[in-house]
mmCIF file of N, CA and C in Angstrom:
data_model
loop_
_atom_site.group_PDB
_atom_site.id
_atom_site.type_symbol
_atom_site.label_atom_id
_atom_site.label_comp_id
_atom_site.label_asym_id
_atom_site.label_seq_id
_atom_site.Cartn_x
_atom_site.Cartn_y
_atom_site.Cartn_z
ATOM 1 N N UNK A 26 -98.176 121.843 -107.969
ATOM 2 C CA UNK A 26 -98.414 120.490 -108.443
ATOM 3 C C UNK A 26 -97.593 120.258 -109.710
ATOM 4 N N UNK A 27 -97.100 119.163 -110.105
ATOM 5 C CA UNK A 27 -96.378 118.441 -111.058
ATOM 6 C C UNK A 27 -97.376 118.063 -111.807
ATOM 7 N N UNK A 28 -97.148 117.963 -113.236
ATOM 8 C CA UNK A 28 -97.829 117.542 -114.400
ATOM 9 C C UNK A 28 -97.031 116.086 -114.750
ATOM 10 N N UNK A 29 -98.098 115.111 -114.655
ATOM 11 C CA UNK A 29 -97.257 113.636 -114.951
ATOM 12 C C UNK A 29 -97.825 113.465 -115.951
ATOM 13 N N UNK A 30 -99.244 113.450 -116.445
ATOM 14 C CA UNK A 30 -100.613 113.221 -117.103
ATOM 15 C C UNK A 30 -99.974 111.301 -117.592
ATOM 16 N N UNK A 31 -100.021 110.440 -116.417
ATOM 17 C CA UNK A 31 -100.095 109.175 -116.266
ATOM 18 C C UNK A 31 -101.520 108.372 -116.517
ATOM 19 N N UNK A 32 -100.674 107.489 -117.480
ATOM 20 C CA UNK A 32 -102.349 106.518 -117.630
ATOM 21 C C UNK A 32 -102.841 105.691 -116.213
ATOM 22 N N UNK A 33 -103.777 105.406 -115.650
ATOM 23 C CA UNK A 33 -104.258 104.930 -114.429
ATOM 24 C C UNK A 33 -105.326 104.179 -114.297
ATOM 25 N N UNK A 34 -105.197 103.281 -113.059
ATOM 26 C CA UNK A 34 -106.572 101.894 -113.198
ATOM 27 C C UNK A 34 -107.373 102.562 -112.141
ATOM 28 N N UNK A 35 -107.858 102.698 -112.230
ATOM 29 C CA UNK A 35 -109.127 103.396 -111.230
ATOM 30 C C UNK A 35 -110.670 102.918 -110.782
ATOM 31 N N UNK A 36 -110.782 102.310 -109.796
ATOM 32 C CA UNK A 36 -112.047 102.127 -108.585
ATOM 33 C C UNK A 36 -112.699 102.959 -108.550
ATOM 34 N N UNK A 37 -114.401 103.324 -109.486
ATOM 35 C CA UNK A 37 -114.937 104.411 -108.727
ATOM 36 C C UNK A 37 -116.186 103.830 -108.704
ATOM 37 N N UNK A 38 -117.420 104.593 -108.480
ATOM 38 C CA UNK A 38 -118.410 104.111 -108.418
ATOM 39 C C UNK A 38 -119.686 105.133 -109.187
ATOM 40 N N UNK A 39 -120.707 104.901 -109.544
ATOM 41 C CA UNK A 39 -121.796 105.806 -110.658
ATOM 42 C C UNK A 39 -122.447 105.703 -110.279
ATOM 43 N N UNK A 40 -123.510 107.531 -110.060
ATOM 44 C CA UNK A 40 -124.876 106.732 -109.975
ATOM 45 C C UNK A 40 -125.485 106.628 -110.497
ATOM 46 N N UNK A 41 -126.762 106.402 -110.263
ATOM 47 C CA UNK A 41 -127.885 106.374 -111.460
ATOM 48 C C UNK A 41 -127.860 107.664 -112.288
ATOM 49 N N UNK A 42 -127.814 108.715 -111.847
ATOM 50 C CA UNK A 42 -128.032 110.123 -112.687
ATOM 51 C C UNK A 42 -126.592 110.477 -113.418
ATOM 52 N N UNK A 43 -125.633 109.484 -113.609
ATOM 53 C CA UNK A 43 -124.333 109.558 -114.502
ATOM 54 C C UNK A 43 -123.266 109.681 -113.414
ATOM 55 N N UNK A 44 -123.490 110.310 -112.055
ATOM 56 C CA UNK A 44 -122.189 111.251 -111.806
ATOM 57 C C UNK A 44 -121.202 110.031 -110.982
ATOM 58 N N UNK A 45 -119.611 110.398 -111.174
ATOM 59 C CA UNK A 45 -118.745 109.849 -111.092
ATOM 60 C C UNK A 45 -118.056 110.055 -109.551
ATOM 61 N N UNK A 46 -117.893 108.648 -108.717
ATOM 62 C CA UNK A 46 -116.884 108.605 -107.487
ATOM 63 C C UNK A 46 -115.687 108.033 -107.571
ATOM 64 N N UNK A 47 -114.400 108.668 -107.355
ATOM 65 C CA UNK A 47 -113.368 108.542 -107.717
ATOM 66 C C UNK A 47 -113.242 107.352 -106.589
ATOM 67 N N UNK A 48 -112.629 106.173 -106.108
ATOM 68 C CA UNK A 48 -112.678 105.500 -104.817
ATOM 69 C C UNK A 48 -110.938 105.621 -104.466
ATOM 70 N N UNK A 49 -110.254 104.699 -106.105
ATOM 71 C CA UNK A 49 -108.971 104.783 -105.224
ATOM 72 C C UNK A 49 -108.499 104.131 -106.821
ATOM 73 N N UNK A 50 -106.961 104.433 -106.894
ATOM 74 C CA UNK A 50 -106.495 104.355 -108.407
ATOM 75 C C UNK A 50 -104.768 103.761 -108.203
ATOM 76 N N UNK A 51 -104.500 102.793 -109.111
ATOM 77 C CA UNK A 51 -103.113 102.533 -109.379
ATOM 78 C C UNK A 51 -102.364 103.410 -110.320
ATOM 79 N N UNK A 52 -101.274 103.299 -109.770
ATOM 80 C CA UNK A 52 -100.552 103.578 -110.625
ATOM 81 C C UNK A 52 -99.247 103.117 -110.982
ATOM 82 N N UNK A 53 -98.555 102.988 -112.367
ATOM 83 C CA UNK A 53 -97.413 102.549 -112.546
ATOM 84 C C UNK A 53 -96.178 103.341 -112.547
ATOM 85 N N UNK A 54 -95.312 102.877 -111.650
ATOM 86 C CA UNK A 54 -93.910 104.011 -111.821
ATOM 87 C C UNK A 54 -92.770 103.419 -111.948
ATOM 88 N N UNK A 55 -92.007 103.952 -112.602
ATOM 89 C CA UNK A 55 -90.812 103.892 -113.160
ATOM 90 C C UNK A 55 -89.781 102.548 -112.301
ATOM 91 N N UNK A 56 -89.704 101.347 -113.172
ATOM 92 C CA UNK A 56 -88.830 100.212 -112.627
ATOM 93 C C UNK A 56 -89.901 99.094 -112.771
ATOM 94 N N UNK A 57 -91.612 99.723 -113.160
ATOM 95 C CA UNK A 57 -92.713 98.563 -112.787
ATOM 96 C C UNK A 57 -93.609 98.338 -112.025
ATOM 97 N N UNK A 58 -92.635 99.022 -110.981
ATOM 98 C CA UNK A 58 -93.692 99.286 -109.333
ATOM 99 C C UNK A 58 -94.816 99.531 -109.384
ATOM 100 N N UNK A 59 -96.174 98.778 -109.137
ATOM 101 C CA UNK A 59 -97.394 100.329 -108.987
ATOM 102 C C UNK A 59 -97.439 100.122 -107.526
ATOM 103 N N UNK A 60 -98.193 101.185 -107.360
ATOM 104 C CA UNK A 60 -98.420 101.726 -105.926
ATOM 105 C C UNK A 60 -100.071 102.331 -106.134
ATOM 106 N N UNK A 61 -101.140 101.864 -105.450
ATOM 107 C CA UNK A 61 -102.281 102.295 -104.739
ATOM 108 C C UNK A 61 -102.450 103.030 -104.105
ATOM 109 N N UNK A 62 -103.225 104.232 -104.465
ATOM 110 C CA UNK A 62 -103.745 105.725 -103.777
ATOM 111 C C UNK A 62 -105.215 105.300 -103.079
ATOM 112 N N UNK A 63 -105.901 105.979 -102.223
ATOM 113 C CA UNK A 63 -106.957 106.176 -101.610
ATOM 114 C C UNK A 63 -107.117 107.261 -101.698
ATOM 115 N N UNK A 64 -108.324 107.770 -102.282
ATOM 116 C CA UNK A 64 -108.606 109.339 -102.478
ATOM 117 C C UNK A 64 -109.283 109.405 -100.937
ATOM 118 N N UNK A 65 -108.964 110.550 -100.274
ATOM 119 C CA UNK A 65 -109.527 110.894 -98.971
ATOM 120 C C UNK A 65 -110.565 111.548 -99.342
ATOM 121 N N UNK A 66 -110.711 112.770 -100.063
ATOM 122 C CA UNK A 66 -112.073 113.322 -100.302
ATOM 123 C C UNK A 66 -112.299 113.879 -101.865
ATOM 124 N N UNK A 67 -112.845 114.855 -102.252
ATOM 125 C CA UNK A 67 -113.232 115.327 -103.517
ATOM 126 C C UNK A 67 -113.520 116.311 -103.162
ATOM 127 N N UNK A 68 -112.361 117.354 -103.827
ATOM 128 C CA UNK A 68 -112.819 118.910 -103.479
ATOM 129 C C UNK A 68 -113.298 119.546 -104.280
ATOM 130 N N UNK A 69 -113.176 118.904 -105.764
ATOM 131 C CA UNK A 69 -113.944 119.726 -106.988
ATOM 132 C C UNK A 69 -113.855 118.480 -108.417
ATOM 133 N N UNK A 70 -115.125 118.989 -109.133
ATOM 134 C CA UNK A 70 -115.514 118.411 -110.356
ATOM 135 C C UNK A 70 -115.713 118.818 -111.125
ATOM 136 N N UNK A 71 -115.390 119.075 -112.397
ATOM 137 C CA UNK A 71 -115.849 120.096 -113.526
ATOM 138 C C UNK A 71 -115.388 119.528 -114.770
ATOM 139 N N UNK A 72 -116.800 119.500 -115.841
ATOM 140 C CA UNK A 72 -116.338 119.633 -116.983
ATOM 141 C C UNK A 72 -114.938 120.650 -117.782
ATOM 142 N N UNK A 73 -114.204 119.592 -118.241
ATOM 143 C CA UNK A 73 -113.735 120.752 -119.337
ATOM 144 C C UNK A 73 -113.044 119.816 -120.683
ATOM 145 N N UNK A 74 -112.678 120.948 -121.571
ATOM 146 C CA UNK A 74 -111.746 120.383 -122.891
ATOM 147 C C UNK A 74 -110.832 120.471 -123.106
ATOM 148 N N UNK A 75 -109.945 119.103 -123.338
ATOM 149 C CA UNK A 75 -108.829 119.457 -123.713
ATOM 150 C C UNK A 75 -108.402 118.739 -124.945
ATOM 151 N N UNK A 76 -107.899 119.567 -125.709
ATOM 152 C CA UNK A 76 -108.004 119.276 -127.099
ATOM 153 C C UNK A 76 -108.656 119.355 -128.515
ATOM 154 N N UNK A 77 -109.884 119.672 -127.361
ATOM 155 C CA UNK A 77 -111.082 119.605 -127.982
ATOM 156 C C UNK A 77 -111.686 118.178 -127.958
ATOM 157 N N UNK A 78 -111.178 117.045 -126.552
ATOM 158 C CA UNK A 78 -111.646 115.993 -126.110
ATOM 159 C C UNK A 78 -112.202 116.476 -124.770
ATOM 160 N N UNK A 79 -113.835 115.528 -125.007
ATOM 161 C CA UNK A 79 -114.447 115.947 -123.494
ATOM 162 C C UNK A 79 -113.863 115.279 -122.429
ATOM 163 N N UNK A 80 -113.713 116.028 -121.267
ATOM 164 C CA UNK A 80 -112.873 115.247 -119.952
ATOM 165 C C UNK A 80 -113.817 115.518 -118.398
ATOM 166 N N UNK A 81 -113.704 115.131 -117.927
ATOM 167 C CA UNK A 81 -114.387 115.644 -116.498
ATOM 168 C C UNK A 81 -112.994 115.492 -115.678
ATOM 169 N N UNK A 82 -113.006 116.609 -114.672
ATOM 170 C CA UNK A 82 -111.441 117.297 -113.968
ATOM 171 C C UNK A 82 -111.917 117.021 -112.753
ATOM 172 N N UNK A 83 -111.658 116.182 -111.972
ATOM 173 C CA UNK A 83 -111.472 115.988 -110.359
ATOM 174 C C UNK A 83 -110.325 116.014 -109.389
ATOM 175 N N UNK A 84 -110.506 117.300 -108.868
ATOM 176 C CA UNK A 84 -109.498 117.683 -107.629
ATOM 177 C C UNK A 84 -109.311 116.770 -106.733
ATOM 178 N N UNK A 85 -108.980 116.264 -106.135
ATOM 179 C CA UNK A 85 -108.870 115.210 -105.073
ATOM 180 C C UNK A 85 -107.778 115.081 -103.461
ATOM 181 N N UNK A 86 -108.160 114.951 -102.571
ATOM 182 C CA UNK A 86 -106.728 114.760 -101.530
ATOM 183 C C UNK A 86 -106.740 113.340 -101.337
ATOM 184 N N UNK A 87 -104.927 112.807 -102.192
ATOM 185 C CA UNK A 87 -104.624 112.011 -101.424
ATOM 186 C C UNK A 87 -103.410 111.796 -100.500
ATOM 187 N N UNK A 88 -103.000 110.493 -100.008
ATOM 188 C CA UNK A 88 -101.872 110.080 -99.047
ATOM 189 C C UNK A 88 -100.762 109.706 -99.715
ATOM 190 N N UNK A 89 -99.710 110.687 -99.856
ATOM 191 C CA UNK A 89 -98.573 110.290 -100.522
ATOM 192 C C UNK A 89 -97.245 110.346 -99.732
ATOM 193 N N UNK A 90 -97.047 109.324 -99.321
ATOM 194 C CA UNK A 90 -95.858 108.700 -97.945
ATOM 195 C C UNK A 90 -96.084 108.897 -96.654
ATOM 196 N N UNK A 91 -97.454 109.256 -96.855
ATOM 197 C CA UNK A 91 -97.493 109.880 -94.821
ATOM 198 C C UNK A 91 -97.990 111.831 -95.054
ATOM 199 N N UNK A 92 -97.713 111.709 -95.970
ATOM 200 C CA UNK A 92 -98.244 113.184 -96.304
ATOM 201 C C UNK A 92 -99.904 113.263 -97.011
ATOM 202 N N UNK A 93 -100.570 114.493 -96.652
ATOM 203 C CA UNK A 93 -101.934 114.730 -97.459
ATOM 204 C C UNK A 93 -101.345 115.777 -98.431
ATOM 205 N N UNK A 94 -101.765 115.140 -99.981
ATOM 206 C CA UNK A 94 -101.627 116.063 -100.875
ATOM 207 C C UNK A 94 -102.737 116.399 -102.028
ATOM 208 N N UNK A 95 -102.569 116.922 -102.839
ATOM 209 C CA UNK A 95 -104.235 117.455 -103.794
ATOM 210 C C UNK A 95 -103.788 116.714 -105.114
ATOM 211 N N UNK A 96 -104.476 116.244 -105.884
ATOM 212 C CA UNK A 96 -103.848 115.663 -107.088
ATOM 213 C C UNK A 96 -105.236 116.221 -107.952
ATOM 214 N N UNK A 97 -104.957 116.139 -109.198
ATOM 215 C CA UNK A 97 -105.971 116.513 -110.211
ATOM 216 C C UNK A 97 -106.006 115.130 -111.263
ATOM 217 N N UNK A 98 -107.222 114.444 -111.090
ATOM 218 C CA UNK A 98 -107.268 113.285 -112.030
ATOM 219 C C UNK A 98 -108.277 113.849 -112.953
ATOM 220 N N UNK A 99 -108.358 113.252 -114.598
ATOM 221 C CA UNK A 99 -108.832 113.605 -115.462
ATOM 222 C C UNK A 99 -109.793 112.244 -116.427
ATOM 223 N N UNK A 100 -110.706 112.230 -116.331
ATOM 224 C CA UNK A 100 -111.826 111.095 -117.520
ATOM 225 C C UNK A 100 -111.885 111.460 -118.456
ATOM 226 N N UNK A 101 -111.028 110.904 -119.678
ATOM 227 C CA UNK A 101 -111.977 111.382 -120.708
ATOM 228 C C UNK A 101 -112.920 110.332 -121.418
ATOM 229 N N UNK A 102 -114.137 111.316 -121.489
ATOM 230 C CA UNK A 102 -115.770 110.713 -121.966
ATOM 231 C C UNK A 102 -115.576 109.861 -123.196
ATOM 232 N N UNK A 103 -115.111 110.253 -123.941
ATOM 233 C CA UNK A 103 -114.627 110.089 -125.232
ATOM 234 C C UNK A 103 -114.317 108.244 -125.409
ATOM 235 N N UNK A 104 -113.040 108.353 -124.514
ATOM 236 C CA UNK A 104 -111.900 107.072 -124.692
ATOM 237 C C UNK A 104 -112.306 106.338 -123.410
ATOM 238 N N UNK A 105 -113.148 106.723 -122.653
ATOM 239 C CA UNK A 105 -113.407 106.320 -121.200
ATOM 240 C C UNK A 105 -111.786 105.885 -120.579
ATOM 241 N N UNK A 106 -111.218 106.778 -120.898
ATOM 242 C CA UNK A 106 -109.878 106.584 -119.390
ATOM 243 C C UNK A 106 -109.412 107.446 -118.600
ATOM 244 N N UNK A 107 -108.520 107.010 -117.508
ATOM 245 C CA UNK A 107 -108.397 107.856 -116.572
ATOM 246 C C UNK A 107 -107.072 107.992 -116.654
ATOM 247 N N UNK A 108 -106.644 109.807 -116.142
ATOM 248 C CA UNK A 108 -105.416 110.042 -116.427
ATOM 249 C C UNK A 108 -105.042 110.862 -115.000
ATOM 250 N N UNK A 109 -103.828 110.355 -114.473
ATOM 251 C CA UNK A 109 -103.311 111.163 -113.108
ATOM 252 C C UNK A 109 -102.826 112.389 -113.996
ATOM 253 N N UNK A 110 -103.141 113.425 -113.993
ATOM 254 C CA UNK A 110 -102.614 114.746 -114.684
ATOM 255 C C UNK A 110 -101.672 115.616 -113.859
ATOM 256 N N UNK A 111 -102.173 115.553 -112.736
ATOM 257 C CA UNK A 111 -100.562 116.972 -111.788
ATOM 258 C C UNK A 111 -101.100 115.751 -110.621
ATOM 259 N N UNK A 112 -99.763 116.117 -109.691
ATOM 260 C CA UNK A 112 -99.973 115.099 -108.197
ATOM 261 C C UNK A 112 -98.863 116.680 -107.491
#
């Protein structure tokens, strides 16, 4: 995986007990373009720190040109935003 750590608009959904569903996220690339992901599933969730800023780390598969690939998106609690980190 590639490290982009891209800022991102992101669709998810909460439930009552806090926890976070990733749904589907923009992103902006180079010229202006964004382009819309659909996360297919969620293979992992985990607290961690970086920086010593709290983040929650979600593994994810999505569709990138016709291909299934794993991307790692990142929340941090802190700033409440979302960051595409490796694709």
């Amino acid at each position: 995986m590639k490290t982009l750590a891209k800022p991102i608009q992101m669709i998810s959904w909460t439930e009552s007990d806090g926890r976070i569903h990733p749904l589907r996220f923009k992103v902006e690339e180079e010229g202006g373009a964004c382009r819309v992901f659909r996360i297919l599933g969620l293979h992992s969730t985990e607290p961690d720190r970086v920086a010593g800023n709290k983040v929650l780390k979600f593994v994810c598969g999505i569709v990138v040109d016709g291909t299934e690939k794993v991307c790692e998106l990142r929340y941090d609690l802190d700033s409440c935003r979302w960051i595409l980190f490796k694709l």
